[in-house]
mmCIF file of C-alpha atoms and ligand atoms in Angstrom:
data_model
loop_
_atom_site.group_PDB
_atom_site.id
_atom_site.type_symbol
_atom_site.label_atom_id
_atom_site.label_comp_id
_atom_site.label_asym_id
_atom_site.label_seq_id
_atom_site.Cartn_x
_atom_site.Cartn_y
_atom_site.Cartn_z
ATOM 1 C CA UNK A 677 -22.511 -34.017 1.385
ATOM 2 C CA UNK A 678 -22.111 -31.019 2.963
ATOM 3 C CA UNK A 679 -25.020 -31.082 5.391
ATOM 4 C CA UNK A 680 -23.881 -34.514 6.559
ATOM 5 C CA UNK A 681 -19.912 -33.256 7.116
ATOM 6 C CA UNK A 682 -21.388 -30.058 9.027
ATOM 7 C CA UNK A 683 -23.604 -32.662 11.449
ATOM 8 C CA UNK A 684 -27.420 -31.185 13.066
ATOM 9 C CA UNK A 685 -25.602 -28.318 15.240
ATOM 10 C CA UNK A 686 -23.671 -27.031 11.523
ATOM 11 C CA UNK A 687 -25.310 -24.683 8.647
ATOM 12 C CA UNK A 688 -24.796 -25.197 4.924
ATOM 13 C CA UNK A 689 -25.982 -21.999 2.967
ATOM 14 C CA UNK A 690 -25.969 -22.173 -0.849
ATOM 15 C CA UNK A 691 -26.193 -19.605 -2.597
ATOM 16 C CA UNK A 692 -27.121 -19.295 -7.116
ATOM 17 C CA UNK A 693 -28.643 -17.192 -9.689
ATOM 18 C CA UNK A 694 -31.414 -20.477 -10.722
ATOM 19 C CA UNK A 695 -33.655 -20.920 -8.157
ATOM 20 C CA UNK A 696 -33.080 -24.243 -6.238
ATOM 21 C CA UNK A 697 -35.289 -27.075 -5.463
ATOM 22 C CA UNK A 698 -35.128 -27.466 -1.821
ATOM 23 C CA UNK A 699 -33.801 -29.971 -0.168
ATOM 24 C CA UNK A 700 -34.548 -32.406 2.449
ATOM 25 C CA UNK A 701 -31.753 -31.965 4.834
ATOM 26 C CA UNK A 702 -32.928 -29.130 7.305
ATOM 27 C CA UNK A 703 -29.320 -27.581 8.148
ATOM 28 C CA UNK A 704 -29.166 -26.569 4.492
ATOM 29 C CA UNK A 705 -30.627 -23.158 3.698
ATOM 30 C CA UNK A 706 -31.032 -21.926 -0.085
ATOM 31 C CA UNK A 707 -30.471 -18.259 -1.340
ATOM 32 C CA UNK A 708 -31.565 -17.310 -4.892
ATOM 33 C CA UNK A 709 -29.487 -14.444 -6.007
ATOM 34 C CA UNK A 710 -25.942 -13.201 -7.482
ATOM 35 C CA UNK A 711 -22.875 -13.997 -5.033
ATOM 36 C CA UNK A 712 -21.687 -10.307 -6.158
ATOM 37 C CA UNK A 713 -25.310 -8.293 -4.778
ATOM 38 C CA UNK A 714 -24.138 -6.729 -1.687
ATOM 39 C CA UNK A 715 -27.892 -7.771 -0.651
ATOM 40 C CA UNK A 716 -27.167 -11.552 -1.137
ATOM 41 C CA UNK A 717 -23.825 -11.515 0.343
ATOM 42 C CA UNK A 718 -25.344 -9.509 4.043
ATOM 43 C CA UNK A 719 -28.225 -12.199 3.398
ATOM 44 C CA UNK A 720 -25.853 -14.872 3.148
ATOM 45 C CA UNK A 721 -23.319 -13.247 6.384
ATOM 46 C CA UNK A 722 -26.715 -13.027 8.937
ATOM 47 C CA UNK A 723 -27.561 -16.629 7.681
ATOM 48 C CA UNK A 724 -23.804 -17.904 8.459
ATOM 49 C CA UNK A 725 -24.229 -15.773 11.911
ATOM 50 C CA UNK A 726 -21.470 -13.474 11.029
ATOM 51 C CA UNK A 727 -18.586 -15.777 9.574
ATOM 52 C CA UNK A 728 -18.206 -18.973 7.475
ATOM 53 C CA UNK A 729 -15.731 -21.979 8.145
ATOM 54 C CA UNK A 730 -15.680 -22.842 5.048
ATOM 55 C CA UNK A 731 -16.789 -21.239 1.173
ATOM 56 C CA UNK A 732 -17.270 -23.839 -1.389
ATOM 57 C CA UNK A 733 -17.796 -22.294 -5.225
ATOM 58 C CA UNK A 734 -18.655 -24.947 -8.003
ATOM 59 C CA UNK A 735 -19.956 -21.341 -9.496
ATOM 60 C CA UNK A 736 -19.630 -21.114 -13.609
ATOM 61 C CA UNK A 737 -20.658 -18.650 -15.756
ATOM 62 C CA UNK A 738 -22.755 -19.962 -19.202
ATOM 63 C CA UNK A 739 -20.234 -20.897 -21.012
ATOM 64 C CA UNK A 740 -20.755 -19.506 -24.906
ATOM 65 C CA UNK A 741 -18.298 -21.891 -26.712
ATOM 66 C CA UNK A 742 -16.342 -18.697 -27.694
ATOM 67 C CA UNK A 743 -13.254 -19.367 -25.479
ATOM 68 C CA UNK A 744 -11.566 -15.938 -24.742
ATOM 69 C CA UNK A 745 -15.024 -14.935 -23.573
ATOM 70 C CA UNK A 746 -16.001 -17.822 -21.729
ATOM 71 C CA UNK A 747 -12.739 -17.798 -20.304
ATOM 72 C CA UNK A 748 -12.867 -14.305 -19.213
ATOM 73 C CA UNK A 749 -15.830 -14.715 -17.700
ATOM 74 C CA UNK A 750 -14.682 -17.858 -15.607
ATOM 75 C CA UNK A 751 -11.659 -15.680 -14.176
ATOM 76 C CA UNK A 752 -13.862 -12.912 -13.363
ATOM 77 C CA UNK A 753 -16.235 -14.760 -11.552
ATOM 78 C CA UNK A 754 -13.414 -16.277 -9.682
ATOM 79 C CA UNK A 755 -11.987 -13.245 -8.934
ATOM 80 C CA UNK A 756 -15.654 -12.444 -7.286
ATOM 81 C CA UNK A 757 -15.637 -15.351 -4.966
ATOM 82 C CA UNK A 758 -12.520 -15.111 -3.307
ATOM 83 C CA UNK A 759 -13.228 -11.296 -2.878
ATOM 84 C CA UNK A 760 -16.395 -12.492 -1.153
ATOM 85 C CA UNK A 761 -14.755 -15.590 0.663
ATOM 86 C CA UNK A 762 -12.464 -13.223 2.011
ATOM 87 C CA UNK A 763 -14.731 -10.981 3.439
ATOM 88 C CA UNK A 764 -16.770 -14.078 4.624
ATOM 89 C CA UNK A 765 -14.447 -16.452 6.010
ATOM 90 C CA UNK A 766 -13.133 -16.685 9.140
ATOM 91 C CA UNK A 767 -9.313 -17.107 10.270
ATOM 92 C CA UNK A 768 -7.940 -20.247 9.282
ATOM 93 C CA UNK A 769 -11.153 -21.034 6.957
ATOM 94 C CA UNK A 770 -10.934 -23.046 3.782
ATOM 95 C CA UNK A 771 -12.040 -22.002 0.349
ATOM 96 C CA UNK A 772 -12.658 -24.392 -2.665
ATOM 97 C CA UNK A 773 -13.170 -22.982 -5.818
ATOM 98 C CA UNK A 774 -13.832 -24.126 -9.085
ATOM 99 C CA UNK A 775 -11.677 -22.722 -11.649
ATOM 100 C CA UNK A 776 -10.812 -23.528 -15.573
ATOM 101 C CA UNK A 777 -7.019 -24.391 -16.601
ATOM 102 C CA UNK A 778 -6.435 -20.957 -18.283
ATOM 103 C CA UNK A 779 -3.455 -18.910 -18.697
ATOM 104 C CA UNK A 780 -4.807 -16.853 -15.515
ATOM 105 C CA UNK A 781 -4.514 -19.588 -13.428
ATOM 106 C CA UNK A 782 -0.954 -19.261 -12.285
ATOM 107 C CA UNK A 783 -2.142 -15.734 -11.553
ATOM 108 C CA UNK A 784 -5.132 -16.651 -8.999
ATOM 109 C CA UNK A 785 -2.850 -19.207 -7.382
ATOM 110 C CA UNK A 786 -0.561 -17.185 -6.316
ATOM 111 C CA UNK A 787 -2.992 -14.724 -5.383
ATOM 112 C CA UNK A 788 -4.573 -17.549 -3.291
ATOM 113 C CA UNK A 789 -1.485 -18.565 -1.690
ATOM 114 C CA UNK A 790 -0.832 -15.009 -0.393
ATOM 115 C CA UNK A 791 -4.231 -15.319 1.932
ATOM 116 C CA UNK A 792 -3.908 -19.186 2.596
ATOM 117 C CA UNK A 793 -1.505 -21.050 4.706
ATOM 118 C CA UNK A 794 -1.892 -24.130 1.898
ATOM 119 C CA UNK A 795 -2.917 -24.174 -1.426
ATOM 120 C CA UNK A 796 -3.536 -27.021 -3.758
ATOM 121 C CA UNK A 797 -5.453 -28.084 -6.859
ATOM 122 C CA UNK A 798 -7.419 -31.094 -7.511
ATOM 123 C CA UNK A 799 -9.748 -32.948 -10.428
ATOM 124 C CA UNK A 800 -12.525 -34.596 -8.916
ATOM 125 C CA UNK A 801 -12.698 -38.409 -10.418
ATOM 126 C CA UNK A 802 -15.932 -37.299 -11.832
ATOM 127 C CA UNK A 803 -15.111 -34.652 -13.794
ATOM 128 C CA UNK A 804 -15.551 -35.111 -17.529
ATOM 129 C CA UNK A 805 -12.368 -36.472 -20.287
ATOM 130 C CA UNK A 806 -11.343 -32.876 -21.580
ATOM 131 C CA UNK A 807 -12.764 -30.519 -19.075
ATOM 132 C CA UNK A 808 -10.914 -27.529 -18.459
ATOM 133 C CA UNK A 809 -12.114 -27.523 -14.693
ATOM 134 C CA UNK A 810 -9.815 -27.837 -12.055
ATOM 135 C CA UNK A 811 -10.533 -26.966 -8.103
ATOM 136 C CA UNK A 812 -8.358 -25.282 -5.791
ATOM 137 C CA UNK A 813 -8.140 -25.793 -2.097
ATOM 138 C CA UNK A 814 -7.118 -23.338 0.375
ATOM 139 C CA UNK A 815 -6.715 -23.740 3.625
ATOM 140 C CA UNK A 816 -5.800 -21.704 6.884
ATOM 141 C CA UNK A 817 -7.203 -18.404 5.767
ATOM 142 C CA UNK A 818 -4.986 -15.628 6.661
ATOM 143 C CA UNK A 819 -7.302 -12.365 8.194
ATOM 144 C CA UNK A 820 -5.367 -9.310 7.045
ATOM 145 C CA UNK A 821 -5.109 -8.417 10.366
HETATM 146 C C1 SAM B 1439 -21.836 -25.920 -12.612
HETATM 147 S S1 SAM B 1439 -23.335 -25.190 -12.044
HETATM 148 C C2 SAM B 1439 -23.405 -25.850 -10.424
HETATM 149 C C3 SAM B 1439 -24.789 -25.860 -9.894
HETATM 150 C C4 SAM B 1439 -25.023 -26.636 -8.589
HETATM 151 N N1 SAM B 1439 -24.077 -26.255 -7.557
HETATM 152 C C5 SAM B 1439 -24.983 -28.104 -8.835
HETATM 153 O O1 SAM B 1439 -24.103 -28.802 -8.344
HETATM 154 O O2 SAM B 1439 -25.881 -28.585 -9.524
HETATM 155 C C6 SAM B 1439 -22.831 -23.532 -11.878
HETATM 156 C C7 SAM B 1439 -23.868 -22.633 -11.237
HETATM 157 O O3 SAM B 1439 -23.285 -21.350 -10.999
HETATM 158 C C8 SAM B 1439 -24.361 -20.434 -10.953
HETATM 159 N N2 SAM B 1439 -23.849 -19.059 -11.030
HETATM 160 C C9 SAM B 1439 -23.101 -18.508 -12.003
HETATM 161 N N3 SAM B 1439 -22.800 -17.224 -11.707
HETATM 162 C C10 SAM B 1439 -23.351 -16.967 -10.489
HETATM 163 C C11 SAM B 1439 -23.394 -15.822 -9.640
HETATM 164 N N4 SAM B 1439 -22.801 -14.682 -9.995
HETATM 165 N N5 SAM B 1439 -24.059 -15.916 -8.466
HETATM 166 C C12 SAM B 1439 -24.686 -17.077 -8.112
HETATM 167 N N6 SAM B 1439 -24.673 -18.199 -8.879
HETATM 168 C C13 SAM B 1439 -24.031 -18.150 -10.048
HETATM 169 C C14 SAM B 1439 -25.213 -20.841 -12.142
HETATM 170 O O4 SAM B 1439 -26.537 -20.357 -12.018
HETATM 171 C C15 SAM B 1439 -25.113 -22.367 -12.096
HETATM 172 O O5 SAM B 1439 -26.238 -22.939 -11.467
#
């Protein structure tokens, strides 16, 4: 989806711990690594020459069934990407991140709508009766300068 909304002359990068299968569609180029290893992310910054338009993060950590910790985890690893989209994205950029309904949540909103010009949230149709997954979407990043 995102190769085809980029076009031939865009660049989809995707970055995850698992290593991916590649895929067909030649604008899309696969990373294996941690979002948070200042390798990856200067790997990720050369392949996006410099800046991205736009971060997308369906990132999750394993969840354990133990809900403080999985929970925990979730915000943390939110709290990593939108330290990294904000070093990566350029002015006006969007970010869409996955996040879990948590008591945090009002938290990392706000936090989001101090960098972003909009904010909102969203549930996919196809996410699943029950989840606790809900997506933000921020747009018209705000450089701190
Ligand atoms: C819900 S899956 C989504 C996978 C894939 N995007 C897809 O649609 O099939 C969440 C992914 O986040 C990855 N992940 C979790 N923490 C990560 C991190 N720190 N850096 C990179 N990937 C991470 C996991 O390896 C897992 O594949």
């Amino acid at each position: 989806m995102a190769a085809r909304a980029v076009g031939p002359t865009g660049r989809v990068v995707g970055v995850d711990l698992q290593p991916l299968d590649p895929l067909p569609e030649r604008n899309v180029l696969l990373v294996h690594g941690d979002i948070s290893d200042p390798t990856v992310q200067e790997h990720v910054a050369r392949l996006c020459d410099g800046k991205a338009d736009v971060v997308l993060s369906d990132l999750s950590p394993k969840l354990s069934g133990i809900k403080a910790r999985d929970e925990a985890q979730a915000q943390d690893l939110a709290d990593r990407v939108l330290a990294w989209a904000s070093a990566l994205l350029r002015a006006d950029g969007t970010l869409v991140v996955k996040l879990f309904m948590s008591e945090d949540l009002q938290r990392y909103l706000h936090v989001l709508r101090e960098r972003f010009r909009r904010v909102r949230t969203t549930r996919p149709e196809a996410t699943r009766k029950g989840s606790a997954e809900i997506y933000a979407v921020a747009t018209g990043f705000l450089t701190p300068d």
